Amino acid sequence: MADGLNIPGVSDKYKTNDLVKALMDVERVPLKREEEKVETFKNQQDAWRGMNQKMSTLRDSCKTLYSFENPFNNKLTSSSEEAAVTVDAGREAEYGSFKFEVIQPAATDRFLSADIDSDYNVKEGQYTFQVGEKTVDFKWKGGKLGDFVNALNKRGGETIKASLIGVSSDRKSLLIESLKTGEENRLIFKNEALKFAKAIDMIGEAKAEKKTFEISQEKLYTPEKTQEFSQEGIPELSKARVTAKSNEIIVGPRGGYEIEIPADDNSRKSGKIEFTFKEKETKDITPAGKAAVTEIVDILDLPSPGMIEYEGITVYNNLSESTLPPSQETEREVAPAEVPPSPIAVSNEKIFYIKDSQGKETPVSGKYLKQGKNGKTSVSIPLKDYPEAKSLVVRNANTGKEITMTSPVLYSDSNATGIQPRHAISTAQDATIKYEGITMTRSSNDIDDVVPHLTLHIHDKTDRPATIKVEPDTESAKDAIITFVGKYNQTIAEMNILSQNKPELISELDYLSADEQDKMKERLGMFQGEMSLTSGKSSMQQIVAGTYKYDANSTISLLAQLGVSTNASGNAGGGYRPSQMRGYLEVDEKKLDAALAENISQIKNLFGYDSDGDLIVDNGIGYRLDKQLTSWVQSGGIISSKTSSLESQIKSSNQKITRLQTQLDRKEAELKRKYAQMEGSLGSLESQQNSLQNFANQNQRK
């Protein structure tokens, strides 16, 4: 810009801009003060939110210690035979030790074909595979074996699976398997699938298999004597009253025998014993009772001695005495106690029993008996229901009944479907286990109905009884308590820093990083004098130091008894450490481990228990701290009220800032306008001065 040319409001020849700025800086002091207040309010809001986060985390930790899913209910399980049986325990399972024997695990049908060409062509047709109640049915248009396997797997889902096994470079074997265990889930081929399975030599026609019991006097044994069938005066059961001829066995009254079941592993697993029998009434062999014992009594027939009456008084004469011989004889029964009791005839419907390898006899269930024509009853006993069956026992305890039966026959049930596998890798069978001497079967290897809240997972048979132990999970309980202590200390530390202006509060927290320490320094003493923080901290300390006695027999009633206190590590030098004065908790892990090992149920009650019998937790450290913290962190609670109040102050300050900014903008504009006018006037005067000066100079030159 050329010298001497001044544009008011644009050029700053007279430094009016600096002057305006200086004046406005003074005017802006109230505005800066409000802006600083807003920043302070926001920092305080952030501090309360940080306090809310720490209290919420501590509250969650408290809930964990007394809620339904508290760690004190967690169970640890172990098995002495992990390869054969493992177990999962529910939270309500009882502690203890259990012994199980796995006789056999449940298995599926897994059938392998003979070697077939890799390019084998599967004919078209309707292919149907059945596993239990599930059916896989699809129409195949014909094609290569690999494509057929893919089509079957696509539809098989969780029911059936097929795979190809490479036997050589140009030969394969097809494996088809059921995916459901249990005898009831046998793999059955139907329609074109049956023809296909036969064509690749996967299955074939079943052969009839049966074994007849060897009935002879040498093979029969008299059943063991039992109190149930014994009675004084009646003969004991004996095989001497059993007659075997041809295919017929006659068991007379009080006759009985025991005969071993033929050895056949396949039949023992899934076979059945069949025979028929007929009952016939016979002369009762109960001995007759003894006749009543009588004795002769002499009676003398004498006349009446008479009587006399005088003034309403009657006097009777005494009976006459005589040594004359009796005039007649009579019989009198001897007292019943003097006569031995007569045997009672026996009528018993229980005749057939299965005896196991432990010598225990189990009556054959009536559901296996079917009444037929001519009074004959058919019996079919499935051995799968008696997996430990060793012998058949017949007891005709009746005293007036004869039993005629056919010789028992052991049938193999492996051919129930009319087919049998040619190359079976495994066949469908139920899991068989023994618990407390009781043998039981299940179709699945996951069994959850034997011991309440325990699920057994069967993997293989056991060589010896497996010991299953259910113990408390002390590690998860310990972790939960240590986590609680850590969250509690963090909350107390935050309350200390916000309410006190002591730098050592930060330096004592040696677990903080440099950045965390710097951020804490910004909050140090921010709410100094805030009574809610001071009283809140005091309430929390009283709760953790309180006594909680669940019942009169409780031995654990203080947190310090677990090794958790402000001086858990001890102070050999005497006095108090700063951390104790601040209210921080310490943990003596050895003492905590010992307490959890001995009194975990009482420790659970220490953190939360029902004091009034309404089945709702209403006392304990965890419960009371939860309630205390809830008053701080809940909607409308202490922290929410604090942040809401600060939000109102921020809003009010922002409104004031807006007003001040508007006023300052006007003030600045007014000052600039006035100083621009002043600059214009000064410029005009200067211009006039220059004109006069020039005029004077010109006159002087003339």
XYZ file of C-alpha atoms in Angstrom:
702
model
C 0.000 0.000 0.000
C 1.416 3.413 -0.992
C 2.682 5.696 1.763
C 0.136 8.234 2.970
C -2.847 6.093 1.810
C -4.925 4.866 4.746
C -8.200 2.864 4.503
C -10.039 2.903 7.835
C -10.846 -0.597 9.128
C -8.403 -2.214 6.673
C -5.032 -0.687 7.217
C -3.687 -0.348 10.734
C -1.668 2.814 10.461
C -2.579 3.945 13.957
C -2.404 0.374 15.604
C -6.066 0.461 16.461
C -6.375 -3.330 16.006
C -3.955 -3.902 18.841
C -5.844 -1.439 20.917
C -9.163 -3.189 20.218
C -7.640 -6.568 20.996
C -6.267 -5.305 24.299
C -9.644 -3.914 25.233
C -11.423 -7.147 24.215
C -9.012 -9.312 26.212
C -10.154 -7.484 29.300
C -13.781 -7.955 28.253
C -13.239 -11.685 27.677
C -12.165 -12.464 31.254
C -15.727 -13.479 32.362
C -16.044 -15.647 29.237
C -12.781 -17.485 29.925
C -13.862 -17.973 33.514
C -17.092 -19.667 32.362
C -15.241 -21.813 29.832
C -12.873 -22.984 32.553
C -15.862 -23.825 34.736
C -17.373 -25.916 31.926
C -14.085 -27.773 31.499
C -13.972 -28.403 35.254
C -17.556 -29.678 35.252
C -16.769 -32.035 32.366
C -13.695 -33.368 34.158
C -15.806 -33.934 37.255
C -18.391 -35.754 35.150
C -15.647 -37.978 33.743
C -14.402 -38.638 37.274
C -17.872 -39.665 38.452
C -18.275 -41.893 35.405
C -14.941 -43.535 36.219
C -16.149 -44.034 39.787
C -19.369 -45.526 38.400
C -17.420 -47.965 36.229
C -15.294 -49.207 39.132
C -18.288 -49.534 41.443
C -20.273 -51.371 38.760
C -17.407 -53.806 38.222
C -17.166 -54.391 41.993
C -20.931 -54.848 42.156
C -20.792 -57.507 39.429
C -18.056 -59.291 41.369
C -20.227 -59.193 44.510
C -23.206 -60.646 42.628
C -20.995 -63.461 41.374
C -20.187 -64.452 44.954
C -23.779 -64.933 46.133
C -25.936 -65.459 43.036
C -27.279 -68.810 41.854
C -24.201 -69.224 39.665
C -21.759 -68.531 42.495
C -18.404 -70.351 42.176
C -18.895 -72.177 45.477
C -21.399 -74.477 43.746
C -18.995 -75.419 40.953
C -17.996 -79.081 40.956
C -14.819 -80.803 39.809
C -15.023 -84.414 38.647
C -12.366 -87.053 38.170
C -12.347 -90.650 37.027
C -9.832 -93.356 37.844
C -10.525 -94.783 34.375
C -10.553 -91.654 32.174
C -10.187 -93.716 28.993
C -13.357 -95.668 29.782
C -15.694 -93.263 31.578
C -15.763 -89.553 32.377
C -18.422 -87.515 34.100
C -19.895 -84.010 34.184
C -21.420 -82.762 37.416
C -24.271 -80.292 37.671
C -24.162 -77.489 40.221
C -26.558 -79.400 42.478
C -24.618 -82.672 42.428
C -23.574 -83.957 45.830
C -19.930 -84.366 46.757
C -18.772 -87.934 47.066
C -17.208 -90.955 45.445
C -19.051 -93.378 43.162
C -17.990 -96.673 41.604
C -19.110 -97.727 38.141
C -18.298 -100.686 35.951
C -18.664 -100.366 32.214
C -19.468 -103.792 30.853
C -19.805 -102.468 27.315
C -20.250 -99.052 25.687
C -23.149 -98.322 23.378
C -22.242 -98.842 19.741
C -23.630 -98.258 16.266
C -24.004 -100.498 13.245
C -20.962 -100.011 11.004
C -21.047 -102.281 7.965
C -18.262 -102.680 5.445
C -18.636 -104.070 1.944
C -16.336 -106.446 0.098
C -13.739 -104.951 -2.249
C -15.433 -103.390 -5.276
C -14.218 -101.591 -8.412
C -13.586 -97.884 -8.006
C -15.791 -97.207 -11.033
C -18.657 -99.376 -9.719
C -21.999 -98.157 -11.039
C -24.907 -97.946 -8.564
C -28.216 -98.817 -10.202
C -31.133 -96.429 -10.212
C -34.047 -96.970 -7.847
C -35.618 -96.017 -4.534
C -33.002 -96.320 -1.808
C -34.285 -96.540 1.770
C -32.185 -96.745 4.922
C -33.757 -96.940 8.376
C -32.130 -96.288 11.754
C -34.556 -96.715 14.635
C -37.494 -94.427 13.897
C -35.535 -92.286 11.405
C -35.670 -93.038 7.690
C -33.453 -91.759 4.878
C -35.280 -92.279 1.592
C -34.379 -90.902 -1.841
C -34.674 -91.741 -5.511
C -31.337 -92.357 -7.205
C -31.082 -91.893 -10.966
C -28.061 -94.191 -11.236
C -24.384 -93.312 -11.432
C -20.917 -93.717 -10.010
C -20.284 -95.005 -6.518
C -18.633 -91.757 -5.368
C -21.630 -89.702 -6.483
C -23.962 -92.098 -4.671
C -21.966 -91.688 -1.435
C -22.209 -87.886 -1.743
C -25.950 -88.103 -2.360
C -26.453 -90.352 0.674
C -24.362 -88.116 2.972
C -26.227 -85.038 1.762
C -29.497 -86.574 2.944
C -28.163 -88.592 5.875
C -27.829 -85.684 8.294
C -27.396 -87.035 11.829
C -28.850 -90.434 10.954
C -26.524 -92.202 8.549
C -23.118 -91.707 6.970
C -21.224 -93.351 4.130
C -17.545 -93.247 3.184
C -15.216 -94.907 0.707
C -12.017 -96.635 1.817
C -9.261 -97.096 -0.739
C -8.154 -100.736 -0.642
C -5.874 -100.449 -3.677
C -5.398 -98.140 -6.627
C -8.483 -99.493 -8.377
C -10.452 -101.158 -5.558
C -12.509 -99.602 -2.778
C -14.671 -100.689 0.116
C -17.883 -98.902 1.098
C -18.557 -98.186 4.782
C -22.127 -97.344 5.795
C -22.736 -96.549 9.455
C -25.562 -95.482 11.702
C -24.917 -92.307 13.673
C -27.184 -93.312 16.552
C -26.070 -95.739 19.243
C -28.234 -98.369 20.887
C -29.739 -101.702 20.006
C -32.987 -100.048 18.994
C -31.145 -98.063 16.321
C -30.132 -100.875 14.037
C -29.272 -100.094 10.439
C -31.897 -101.589 8.122
C -31.773 -101.628 4.320
C -35.011 -101.478 2.310
C -36.084 -101.367 -1.326
C -33.163 -100.974 -3.750
C -30.778 -100.334 -0.852
C -31.275 -103.942 0.306
C -30.410 -105.318 -3.133
C -27.419 -102.980 -3.380
C -26.062 -104.000 0.046
C -26.369 -107.691 -0.879
C -24.751 -107.108 -4.265
C -21.594 -105.604 -2.722
C -21.537 -108.352 -0.055
C -22.214 -105.921 2.790
C -25.042 -108.069 4.176
C -26.389 -111.557 3.646
C -29.246 -113.806 4.699
C -29.268 -114.555 8.416
C -28.727 -118.111 9.572
C -30.981 -119.619 12.194
C -29.121 -120.056 15.497
C -30.432 -121.758 18.600
C -29.116 -123.784 21.496
C -31.252 -126.167 23.541
C -30.543 -126.453 27.252
C -29.055 -129.805 28.187
C -31.642 -131.253 30.573
C -30.286 -134.205 32.540
C -30.024 -135.140 36.194
C -26.331 -134.281 36.148
C -26.940 -130.820 34.680
C -29.644 -129.883 37.165
C -28.956 -128.380 40.576
C -31.272 -127.979 43.523
C -31.918 -124.245 44.028
C -30.347 -122.610 47.023
C -32.492 -122.684 50.155
C -34.169 -119.361 50.893
C -36.273 -118.177 53.821
C -39.018 -117.075 51.438
C -39.841 -120.640 50.386
C -39.180 -122.422 53.682
C -41.866 -123.484 56.175
C -41.721 -125.858 59.104
C -43.481 -129.112 58.360
C -43.240 -128.710 54.546
C -40.364 -130.262 52.575
C -37.732 -127.969 51.016
C -37.562 -127.500 47.240
C -35.534 -130.247 45.572
C -34.550 -131.384 42.093
C -35.596 -134.893 43.234
C -39.183 -133.838 42.463
C -38.230 -132.938 38.880
C -38.630 -135.443 36.046
C -37.152 -134.861 32.577
C -38.294 -136.995 29.666
C -37.848 -136.290 25.986
C -38.533 -132.557 25.465
C -40.678 -132.266 28.561
C -39.822 -131.354 32.137
C -42.270 -132.059 34.968
C -41.738 -130.115 38.151
C -43.831 -131.590 40.943
C -45.017 -129.795 44.075
C -42.069 -128.409 46.035
C -39.788 -129.277 43.132
C -37.190 -126.984 41.606
C -33.984 -126.876 39.678
C -31.236 -124.578 38.439
C -29.540 -124.981 35.068
C -26.784 -122.937 33.460
C -27.527 -120.912 30.349
C -25.508 -122.192 27.360
C -22.314 -120.240 26.702
C -22.841 -117.997 23.673
C -21.512 -114.418 23.839
C -23.691 -113.148 21.000
C -26.842 -114.685 22.451
C -25.960 -113.495 25.945
C -25.936 -109.896 24.639
C -29.044 -109.897 22.496
C -30.592 -113.386 22.576
C -33.665 -114.731 24.319
C -34.705 -117.851 26.242
C -38.003 -119.388 25.146
C -40.196 -122.240 26.434
C -43.817 -122.973 27.299
C -45.343 -124.306 30.489
C -48.677 -125.510 31.850
C -49.941 -125.715 35.405
C -52.015 -128.595 36.806
C -53.685 -128.946 40.189
C -52.572 -132.044 42.143
C -53.167 -133.512 45.549
C -51.773 -131.094 48.120
C -48.720 -132.542 49.872
C -49.122 -130.380 52.969
C -49.055 -132.788 56.003
C -52.396 -133.134 57.842
C -52.688 -131.325 61.195
C -52.605 -133.352 64.480
C -55.991 -134.352 66.021
C -57.255 -132.384 68.980
C -56.129 -133.859 72.311
C -58.937 -134.571 74.776
C -59.211 -135.850 78.364
C -61.983 -137.570 80.363
C -63.632 -135.529 83.150
C -65.711 -137.226 85.948
C -69.002 -135.547 86.791
C -71.326 -136.616 89.720
C -75.017 -135.733 89.278
C -76.171 -134.549 92.792
C -79.459 -132.860 93.707
C -79.621 -129.149 94.413
C -78.643 -128.234 98.015
C -81.601 -125.846 98.316
C -82.027 -122.443 99.988
C -84.056 -120.507 102.607
C -85.523 -116.978 102.660
C -86.211 -114.900 105.777
C -87.419 -111.282 105.723
C -86.015 -110.678 102.193
C -82.718 -112.450 102.835
C -81.837 -115.549 100.802
C -79.330 -118.121 102.112
C -78.002 -120.908 99.812
C -76.764 -124.294 101.058
C -73.258 -125.550 100.133
C -72.873 -128.299 97.544
C -72.761 -131.797 98.932
C -69.440 -133.694 98.933
C -69.342 -137.343 97.843
C -66.790 -140.132 97.222
C -69.203 -142.100 95.066
C -68.010 -143.158 91.506
C -68.910 -140.748 88.626
C -72.256 -141.104 87.050
C -71.082 -140.072 83.438
C -67.981 -139.168 81.259
C -67.299 -136.072 78.971
C -64.386 -134.756 76.778
C -62.583 -131.405 77.197
C -60.202 -129.902 74.544
C -56.697 -129.214 75.673
C -55.601 -125.510 75.414
C -54.440 -124.553 71.797
C -51.013 -123.477 73.031
C -50.345 -127.090 73.906
C -50.859 -128.264 70.237
C -48.098 -127.633 67.536
C -49.330 -125.350 64.611
C -50.408 -127.100 61.415
C -48.414 -126.421 58.151
C -50.123 -124.050 55.698
C -50.548 -125.001 52.054
C -48.398 -122.861 49.709
C -49.643 -121.132 46.547
C -47.044 -118.986 44.759
C -47.172 -117.397 41.295
C -43.412 -116.773 41.128
C -41.875 -119.734 39.378
C -39.082 -118.608 37.012
C -35.955 -116.678 37.967
C -32.731 -115.521 36.308
C -29.610 -115.866 38.458
C -26.612 -113.636 37.754
C -22.884 -114.185 38.248
C -23.115 -112.639 41.728
C -25.687 -115.207 42.852
C -28.618 -112.769 42.854
C -31.952 -114.139 41.634
C -34.374 -111.854 39.782
C -37.952 -112.984 39.081
C -38.832 -113.126 35.389
C -41.162 -110.208 34.698
C -44.766 -111.038 33.887
C -44.491 -108.986 30.691
C -42.462 -111.835 29.181
C -45.273 -114.375 29.798
C -48.065 -114.720 27.267
C -51.147 -116.848 27.956
C -52.006 -119.164 25.081
C -54.586 -121.801 24.232
C -55.135 -125.045 26.178
C -53.821 -123.408 29.329
C -50.272 -123.129 27.992
C -48.196 -120.031 28.664
C -45.351 -118.957 26.366
C -42.257 -117.452 27.930
C -39.719 -115.319 26.015
C -36.963 -113.809 28.183
C -34.716 -111.221 26.417
C -31.235 -111.531 27.869
C -30.476 -107.870 27.149
C -32.570 -107.155 30.243
C -30.423 -109.592 32.244
C -26.877 -108.869 30.970
C -25.236 -110.776 33.833
C -27.492 -113.849 33.425
C -25.760 -117.105 34.347
C -28.513 -119.647 34.946
C -32.253 -120.266 34.821
C -33.901 -121.172 38.137
C -37.303 -122.874 38.382
C -38.969 -122.887 41.813
C -42.346 -124.622 42.162
C -42.923 -123.660 45.792
C -46.583 -124.715 45.536
C -47.751 -127.698 47.570
C -50.686 -128.564 45.320
C -49.574 -127.663 41.804
C -47.512 -129.415 39.142
C -45.620 -127.558 36.394
C -45.063 -129.147 32.984
C -42.697 -127.206 30.697
C -40.786 -127.658 27.475
C -36.986 -127.672 27.508
C -35.723 -124.052 27.360
C -34.086 -122.951 24.108
C -31.573 -120.116 23.693
C -32.197 -118.202 20.455
C -29.782 -115.703 18.941
C -31.503 -112.400 18.254
C -28.839 -111.110 15.862
C -30.966 -112.270 12.934
C -34.128 -110.412 13.942
C -34.024 -108.315 10.762
C -33.633 -111.368 8.541
C -30.136 -110.305 7.501
C -26.713 -110.225 9.019
C -23.622 -108.168 8.170
C -20.796 -109.848 6.303
C -18.023 -107.487 7.392
C -19.293 -105.703 10.486
C -16.857 -103.315 12.162
C -19.342 -102.937 15.026
C -22.977 -103.785 15.641
C -25.659 -101.756 17.392
C -25.729 -102.392 21.108
C -26.792 -100.634 24.284
C -24.352 -99.396 26.879
C -24.280 -101.710 29.890
C -23.035 -100.451 33.231
C -23.126 -101.657 36.824
C -23.689 -99.332 39.774
C -24.194 -100.385 43.388
C -24.436 -104.003 42.225
C -27.267 -103.164 39.803
C -26.726 -103.818 36.115
C -28.497 -101.419 33.760
C -28.575 -100.674 30.053
C -28.964 -97.421 28.111
C -29.073 -96.750 24.385
C -26.654 -93.816 24.635
C -23.124 -93.420 25.946
C -24.204 -90.204 27.682
C -26.155 -91.321 30.747
C -27.711 -88.745 33.078
C -30.382 -90.704 34.965
C -28.352 -92.960 37.250
C -27.008 -90.502 39.838
C -28.872 -87.178 40.196
C -27.127 -84.256 38.462
C -24.304 -86.455 37.113
C -23.852 -87.228 33.419
C -21.684 -90.230 32.601
C -19.820 -90.320 29.292
C -18.997 -93.901 28.342
C -15.985 -94.431 26.077
C -14.885 -98.040 26.597
C -15.361 -100.995 28.931
C -13.503 -101.007 32.241
C -11.120 -103.704 33.430
C -11.941 -102.796 37.031
C -14.520 -100.551 38.684
C -13.970 -96.884 37.889
C -14.005 -94.502 40.842
C -15.772 -91.234 40.060
C -15.146 -88.369 42.463
C -17.135 -85.148 42.762
C -15.277 -82.439 44.653
C -15.684 -78.686 45.177
C -13.967 -76.429 42.645
C -11.890 -74.494 45.166
C -9.755 -72.861 42.479
C -12.662 -71.055 40.814
C -13.922 -69.987 44.256
C -10.454 -68.693 45.155
C -10.176 -66.790 41.871
C -13.582 -65.191 42.452
C -12.600 -64.048 45.972
C -9.247 -62.654 44.798
C -11.002 -60.868 41.921
C -13.462 -59.402 44.414
C -10.593 -58.143 46.607
C -8.896 -56.560 43.590
C -12.065 -54.770 42.457
C -12.759 -53.638 46.018
C -9.264 -52.154 46.375
C -9.550 -50.340 43.034
C -12.826 -48.782 44.150
C -11.413 -47.726 47.524
C -8.327 -46.265 45.782
C -10.497 -44.196 43.447
C -12.561 -42.906 46.370
C -9.369 -41.968 48.246
C -7.867 -40.085 45.293
C -11.032 -38.149 44.523
C -11.668 -37.153 48.133
C -8.112 -36.384 49.328
C -5.302 -34.180 47.997
C -2.381 -36.369 49.006
C 0.198 -37.245 46.309
C 1.315 -40.322 48.275
C -2.066 -41.904 47.522
C -0.907 -42.298 43.943
C 2.704 -43.273 44.626
C 1.506 -46.088 46.915
C -0.278 -47.739 43.997
C 2.807 -49.357 42.503
C 0.764 -51.324 39.962
C -0.068 -48.148 37.994
C 1.767 -47.225 34.816
C 3.260 -43.740 34.331
C 0.345 -42.657 32.122
C -2.192 -43.946 34.658
C -0.430 -42.056 37.428
C -0.530 -38.830 35.381
C -4.251 -39.232 34.787
C -4.840 -39.894 38.477
C -2.916 -36.735 39.387
C -5.487 -34.766 37.384
C -8.244 -36.216 39.590
C -6.365 -35.933 42.886
C -8.531 -34.145 45.449
C -11.110 -33.238 42.805
C -13.983 -33.877 45.263
C -12.155 -32.959 48.426
C -14.727 -32.485 51.158
C -17.366 -34.533 49.290
C -19.164 -36.208 52.210
C -20.900 -38.818 50.054
C -17.536 -40.348 49.128
C -16.312 -40.333 52.711
C -19.487 -41.897 54.102
C -19.696 -44.385 51.213
C -16.172 -45.605 51.835
C -16.891 -45.947 55.563
C -20.024 -48.028 54.856
C -18.113 -50.375 52.559
C -15.399 -50.885 55.165
C -17.986 -51.687 57.819
C -19.618 -54.267 55.529
C -16.398 -56.179 54.775
C -15.349 -56.083 58.434
C -18.744 -57.180 59.762
C -19.760 -60.496 61.346
C -22.147 -62.784 59.444
C -23.300 -65.878 61.316
C -25.421 -68.080 59.093
C -26.597 -70.276 61.969
C -25.648 -71.233 65.502
C -23.155 -73.849 64.261
C -21.303 -71.573 61.850
C -17.544 -71.459 62.388
C -16.857 -68.997 59.554
C -18.412 -65.592 60.199
C -15.657 -63.093 59.335
C -13.843 -62.344 56.103
C -10.614 -62.265 58.114
C -11.058 -65.996 58.859
C -10.447 -66.646 55.160
C -7.147 -64.768 55.234
C -8.707 -61.609 53.740
C -8.271 -58.429 55.817
C -6.424 -55.112 55.946
C -3.535 -56.888 57.693
C -3.691 -60.391 56.204
C 0.053 -60.539 55.512
C 0.920 -59.516 59.101
C 3.105 -56.652 60.278
C 6.127 -57.883 62.174
C 7.413 -54.354 62.813
C 4.244 -53.313 64.624
C 2.068 -50.317 63.885
C 0.055 -49.778 60.753
C 1.120 -49.513 57.156
C -0.350 -46.773 54.946
C -2.346 -49.349 52.961
C -4.094 -50.448 56.132
C -5.005 -46.863 56.908
C -6.409 -46.426 53.386
C -8.756 -49.427 53.821
C -7.202 -51.769 51.236
C -7.688 -55.540 51.678
C -4.899 -58.124 51.547
C -5.065 -61.876 50.885
C -3.182 -64.645 52.672
C -3.427 -67.319 49.966
C -2.343 -70.235 52.159
C -4.979 -69.417 54.741
C -7.585 -68.919 52.004
C -6.718 -72.298 50.422
C -7.078 -74.068 53.777
C -10.415 -72.377 54.519
C -11.830 -73.269 51.096
C -10.715 -76.883 51.435
C -12.434 -77.280 54.808
C -15.446 -74.951 54.828
C -16.452 -74.017 51.294
C -20.185 -74.251 52.059
C -19.838 -71.880 55.021
C -17.739 -69.484 52.937
C -20.531 -69.461 50.384
C -22.959 -68.413 53.136
C -20.545 -65.704 54.316
C -21.099 -63.847 51.038
C -24.845 -64.427 50.839
C -27.493 -66.318 52.814
C -31.195 -66.387 53.634
C -31.738 -65.128 57.170
C -35.548 -65.326 57.375
C -36.361 -68.633 55.673
C -38.070 -67.233 52.550
C -35.461 -68.870 50.268
C -34.204 -65.458 49.111
C -30.694 -64.241 49.939
C -30.959 -61.196 52.204
C -27.669 -60.967 54.095
C -23.937 -61.520 53.708
C -20.939 -59.520 52.490
C -21.693 -59.913 48.793
C -25.386 -59.138 49.217
C -24.881 -56.045 51.408
C -22.093 -54.614 49.251
C -24.270 -55.170 46.189
C -27.087 -53.185 47.786
C -24.682 -50.438 48.932
C -23.150 -50.093 45.466
C -26.549 -50.226 43.779
C -27.511 -47.016 45.570
C -24.542 -45.400 43.828
C -24.678 -46.816 40.307
C -28.373 -47.357 39.635
C -30.412 -44.993 37.485
C -31.312 -42.077 39.740
C -28.634 -43.104 42.249
C -25.916 -41.004 43.831
C -23.570 -40.905 40.838
C -26.433 -40.363 38.411
C -27.583 -37.397 40.520
C -24.052 -35.978 40.601
C -23.568 -36.210 36.850
C -27.064 -34.836 36.205
C -26.333 -31.856 38.457
C -23.053 -31.250 36.623
C -24.854 -31.563 33.299
C -27.264 -28.835 34.404
C -24.360 -26.627 35.426
C -22.625 -27.264 32.115
C -25.796 -26.371 30.264
C -26.214 -23.187 32.312
C -22.576 -22.198 31.763
C -22.825 -22.883 28.043
C -25.856 -20.631 27.843
C -23.936 -17.925 29.726
C -20.954 -18.428 27.410
C -23.231 -17.984 24.414
C -24.599 -14.748 25.833
C -21.146 -13.435 26.710
C -19.824 -14.371 23.277
C -22.687 -12.487 21.628
C -22.021 -9.449 23.823
C -18.306 -9.585 23.089
C -18.914 -9.880 19.371
C -21.091 -6.761 19.542
C -18.547 -4.947 21.689
C -15.723 -5.816 19.350
C -17.712 -4.725 16.322
C -18.623 -1.459 18.030
C -15.007 -0.760 18.966
C -13.799 -1.533 15.477
C -16.472 0.761 14.009
C -15.572 3.626 16.315
C -11.844 3.246 15.837
C -12.373 3.063 12.095
C -14.251 6.344 12.260
C -11.446 7.791 14.353
C -8.903 6.601 11.831
C -10.962 8.207 9.059
C -11.119 11.503 10.919
C -7.430 11.415 11.646
C -6.735 10.604 8.060
C -8.884 13.503 6.901
C -7.159 15.891 9.263
C -3.795 14.640 8.154
C -4.809 15.126 4.538
C -5.919 18.678 5.247
C -2.663 19.289 7.075
C -0.720 18.068 4.108
C -2.733 20.307 1.774
C -2.068 23.380 3.909
C 1.563 22.452 4.150
C 1.825 22.107 0.397
C 0.032 25.436 -0.102
C 2.410 27.184 2.298
C 5.411 25.668 0.589
C 4.215 26.863 -2.804
C 3.723 30.453 -1.550
C 7.205 30.498 -0.096
C 8.722 29.537 -3.441
C 6.946 32.442 -5.118
